């Protein structure tokens, strides 16, 4: 939670994330071909907060809803794209949170994996 606070206060955090994520694969770029990326950045800010809050014990309702919108019947975000998402987010955190050491990044990985497994249960 503290690392995420530092990330959100760091200018350009969400710009960096989408730069890295979109560069990671043509499949990712194709999914966002018609997206307003400024609006998407605000949505992701809340989305990551939901992932963090779930790891801190909040109910999984918001993540299940995300799982439905990302499922094969809806946007069809294939499970392997979440590996690129995770790698992109960890790189972005490393760039923007000067205090993020190995422990911090490992904690992030645990938190992200918990959230993604809920989302993928709805796939
Ligand atoms: C939309 C979060 C993973 C592609 C959204 C929204 C949120 C969100 C909050 C907007 C609300 C909604 O549509 O339900 C997350 C989180 C992720 C994740 C927290 C990982 C834990 C991914 C991945 C992709 C992806 C791996 C792969 C490309 C999209 C697309 C949209 C979207 C295409 C819709 C954009 C539009 O409206 O044009 N995501 N997402 N997401 N996400 Fe994700």
Tab-separated table of C-alpha atoms and ligand atoms in Angstrom:
chain	number	residue	atom	x	y	z
A	1	UNK	CA	0.000	0.000	0.000
A	2	UNK	CA	2.847	2.421	0.826
A	3	UNK	CA	4.690	1.546	-2.367
A	4	UNK	CA	1.497	2.122	-4.375
A	5	UNK	CA	1.107	5.525	-2.708
A	6	UNK	CA	4.646	6.456	-3.804
A	7	UNK	CA	3.895	5.195	-7.339
A	8	UNK	CA	0.689	7.224	-7.633
A	9	UNK	CA	2.540	10.364	-6.438
A	10	UNK	CA	5.303	9.801	-8.985
A	11	UNK	CA	4.633	11.765	-12.179
A	12	UNK	CA	3.930	9.639	-15.221
A	13	UNK	CA	3.491	6.304	-13.425
A	14	UNK	CA	0.496	5.247	-15.547
A	15	UNK	CA	2.064	6.657	-18.741
A	16	UNK	CA	5.106	4.489	-18.108
A	17	UNK	CA	2.981	1.429	-17.372
A	18	UNK	CA	1.021	1.662	-20.630
A	19	UNK	CA	4.181	2.494	-22.632
A	20	UNK	CA	5.822	-0.720	-21.360
A	21	UNK	CA	2.655	-2.844	-21.517
A	22	UNK	CA	1.703	-1.756	-25.067
A	23	UNK	CA	5.295	-2.360	-26.217
A	24	UNK	CA	5.231	-5.894	-24.776
A	25	UNK	CA	3.117	-7.498	-27.524
A	26	UNK	CA	1.073	-6.742	-30.656
A	27	UNK	CA	-1.784	-8.675	-28.978
A	28	UNK	CA	-1.859	-6.137	-26.151
A	29	UNK	CA	-1.782	-3.226	-28.641
A	30	UNK	CA	-4.657	-4.795	-30.590
A	31	UNK	CA	-6.845	-4.977	-27.458
A	32	UNK	CA	-6.340	-1.247	-26.774
A	33	UNK	CA	-6.645	-0.138	-30.423
A	34	UNK	CA	-9.863	1.834	-29.784
A	35	UNK	CA	-9.262	2.872	-26.188
A	36	UNK	CA	-9.014	6.402	-24.787
A	37	UNK	CA	-5.785	5.850	-22.868
A	38	UNK	CA	-6.226	8.909	-20.597
A	39	UNK	CA	-9.518	7.483	-19.315
A	40	UNK	CA	-7.978	4.014	-19.135
A	41	UNK	CA	-5.195	5.303	-16.866
A	42	UNK	CA	-7.774	6.481	-14.325
A	43	UNK	CA	-9.582	3.137	-14.495
A	44	UNK	CA	-6.345	1.245	-13.950
A	45	UNK	CA	-5.480	3.413	-10.949
A	46	UNK	CA	-8.665	2.139	-9.299
A	47	UNK	CA	-8.163	-1.384	-10.653
A	48	UNK	CA	-4.746	-1.749	-9.017
A	49	UNK	CA	-6.199	-0.324	-5.805
A	50	UNK	CA	-8.793	-3.106	-5.881
A	51	UNK	CA	-6.027	-5.694	-6.290
A	52	UNK	CA	-4.176	-4.233	-3.279
A	53	UNK	CA	-7.336	-4.016	-1.139
A	54	UNK	CA	-8.264	-7.615	-1.945
A	55	UNK	CA	-4.843	-8.773	-0.706
A	56	UNK	CA	-5.545	-6.785	2.486
A	57	UNK	CA	-8.752	-8.723	3.111
A	58	UNK	CA	-11.475	-6.865	1.224
A	59	UNK	CA	-14.156	-9.037	-0.437
A	60	UNK	CA	-13.414	-10.180	-3.977
A	61	UNK	CA	-16.561	-8.601	-5.523
A	62	UNK	CA	-14.732	-5.910	-7.563
A	63	UNK	CA	-12.147	-8.365	-8.871
A	64	UNK	CA	-14.852	-10.865	-9.882
A	65	UNK	CA	-16.557	-8.081	-11.852
A	66	UNK	CA	-13.217	-7.311	-13.545
A	67	UNK	CA	-12.878	-11.026	-14.250
A	68	UNK	CA	-16.266	-10.963	-16.002
A	69	UNK	CA	-15.439	-7.932	-18.172
A	70	UNK	CA	-12.079	-9.519	-19.125
A	71	UNK	CA	-13.517	-13.033	-19.670
A	72	UNK	CA	-13.661	-14.971	-22.938
A	73	UNK	CA	-17.332	-14.073	-23.366
A	74	UNK	CA	-16.596	-10.362	-23.002
A	75	UNK	CA	-13.206	-8.776	-23.906
A	76	UNK	CA	-11.486	-12.165	-24.111
A	77	UNK	CA	-8.226	-11.240	-22.387
A	78	UNK	CA	-6.311	-14.509	-22.640
A	79	UNK	CA	-4.600	-15.703	-19.441
A	80	UNK	CA	-1.054	-15.447	-20.886
A	81	UNK	CA	-1.488	-11.675	-21.336
A	82	UNK	CA	-1.561	-11.335	-17.536
A	83	UNK	CA	2.102	-12.378	-17.409
A	84	UNK	CA	2.937	-9.387	-19.624
A	85	UNK	CA	0.719	-7.182	-17.442
A	86	UNK	CA	2.542	-8.327	-14.299
A	87	UNK	CA	6.023	-7.890	-15.797
A	88	UNK	CA	5.096	-4.427	-17.073
A	89	UNK	CA	3.720	-3.343	-13.701
A	90	UNK	CA	6.773	-4.606	-11.793
A	91	UNK	CA	9.122	-2.766	-14.188
A	92	UNK	CA	7.044	0.402	-13.788
A	93	UNK	CA	7.093	0.155	-9.982
A	94	UNK	CA	10.857	-0.390	-10.061
A	95	UNK	CA	11.236	2.794	-12.185
A	96	UNK	CA	8.882	5.000	-10.164
A	97	UNK	CA	9.230	3.877	-6.537
A	98	UNK	CA	12.779	4.734	-5.499
A	99	UNK	CA	12.257	2.852	-2.209
A	100	UNK	CA	11.136	-0.414	-3.827
A	101	UNK	CA	13.705	-3.074	-2.948
A	102	UNK	CA	13.551	-6.820	-3.668
A	103	UNK	CA	11.226	-7.401	-0.697
A	104	UNK	CA	8.822	-4.742	-1.941
A	105	UNK	CA	8.771	-6.189	-5.454
A	106	UNK	CA	8.234	-9.709	-4.086
A	107	UNK	CA	5.350	-8.422	-1.955
A	108	UNK	CA	3.855	-6.838	-5.083
A	109	UNK	CA	4.191	-10.117	-6.966
A	110	UNK	CA	2.290	-11.980	-4.235
A	111	UNK	CA	-0.452	-9.329	-4.179
A	112	UNK	CA	-0.769	-9.243	-7.989
A	113	UNK	CA	-0.882	-13.048	-8.280
A	114	UNK	CA	-3.669	-13.248	-5.695
A	115	UNK	CA	-5.729	-10.702	-7.630
A	116	UNK	CA	-5.078	-12.281	-11.017
A	117	UNK	CA	-6.128	-15.718	-9.807
A	118	UNK	CA	-9.554	-14.323	-8.839
A	119	UNK	CA	-9.860	-12.540	-12.211
A	120	UNK	CA	-8.876	-15.703	-14.102
A	121	UNK	CA	-11.395	-17.840	-12.211
A	122	UNK	CA	-14.024	-15.888	-14.173
A	123	UNK	CA	-12.269	-16.383	-17.535
B	1	LIG	C1	-10.411	-2.480	-18.990
B	1	LIG	C2	-8.137	-3.394	-14.817
B	1	LIG	C3	-5.532	-6.818	-17.027
B	1	LIG	C4	-7.075	-5.165	-21.278
B	1	LIG	C5	-10.064	-2.484	-17.662
B	1	LIG	C6	-10.723	-1.704	-16.629
B	1	LIG	C7	-10.068	-1.954	-15.467
B	1	LIG	C8	-9.004	-2.887	-15.750
B	1	LIG	C9	-10.373	-1.362	-14.079
B	1	LIG	C10	-11.951	-0.807	-16.835
B	1	LIG	C11	-13.209	-1.465	-16.302
B	1	LIG	C12	-13.638	-2.678	-17.067
B	1	LIG	O1	-13.629	-2.645	-18.319
B	1	LIG	O2	-14.002	-3.675	-16.408
B	1	LIG	C13	-7.266	-4.454	-15.046
B	1	LIG	C14	-6.497	-5.127	-14.019
B	1	LIG	C15	-5.780	-6.101	-14.649
B	1	LIG	C16	-6.085	-6.013	-16.064
B	1	LIG	C17	-6.514	-4.767	-12.538
B	1	LIG	C18	-4.819	-7.114	-14.083
B	1	LIG	C19	-4.858	-7.572	-12.828
B	1	LIG	C20	-5.664	-6.637	-18.375
B	1	LIG	C21	-4.901	-7.325	-19.381
B	1	LIG	C22	-5.306	-6.852	-20.582
B	1	LIG	C23	-6.359	-5.865	-20.328
B	1	LIG	C24	-3.847	-8.404	-19.134
B	1	LIG	C25	-4.738	-7.297	-21.900
B	1	LIG	C26	-4.606	-6.549	-22.958
B	1	LIG	C27	-8.143	-4.339	-21.021
B	1	LIG	C28	-8.963	-3.728	-22.074
B	1	LIG	C29	-9.922	-2.945	-21.409
B	1	LIG	C30	-9.675	-3.108	-19.978
B	1	LIG	C31	-8.801	-3.922	-23.578
B	1	LIG	C32	-11.036	-2.099	-22.057
B	1	LIG	C33	-10.473	-0.838	-22.656
B	1	LIG	C34	-11.559	-0.020	-23.333
B	1	LIG	O3	-12.536	0.353	-22.661
B	1	LIG	O4	-11.408	0.237	-24.529
B	1	LIG	N1	-9.031	-3.189	-17.102
B	1	LIG	N2	-6.991	-5.018	-16.267
B	1	LIG	N3	-6.542	-5.773	-18.978
B	1	LIG	N4	-8.599	-3.937	-19.801
B	1	LIG	FE1	-7.850	-4.531	-18.048
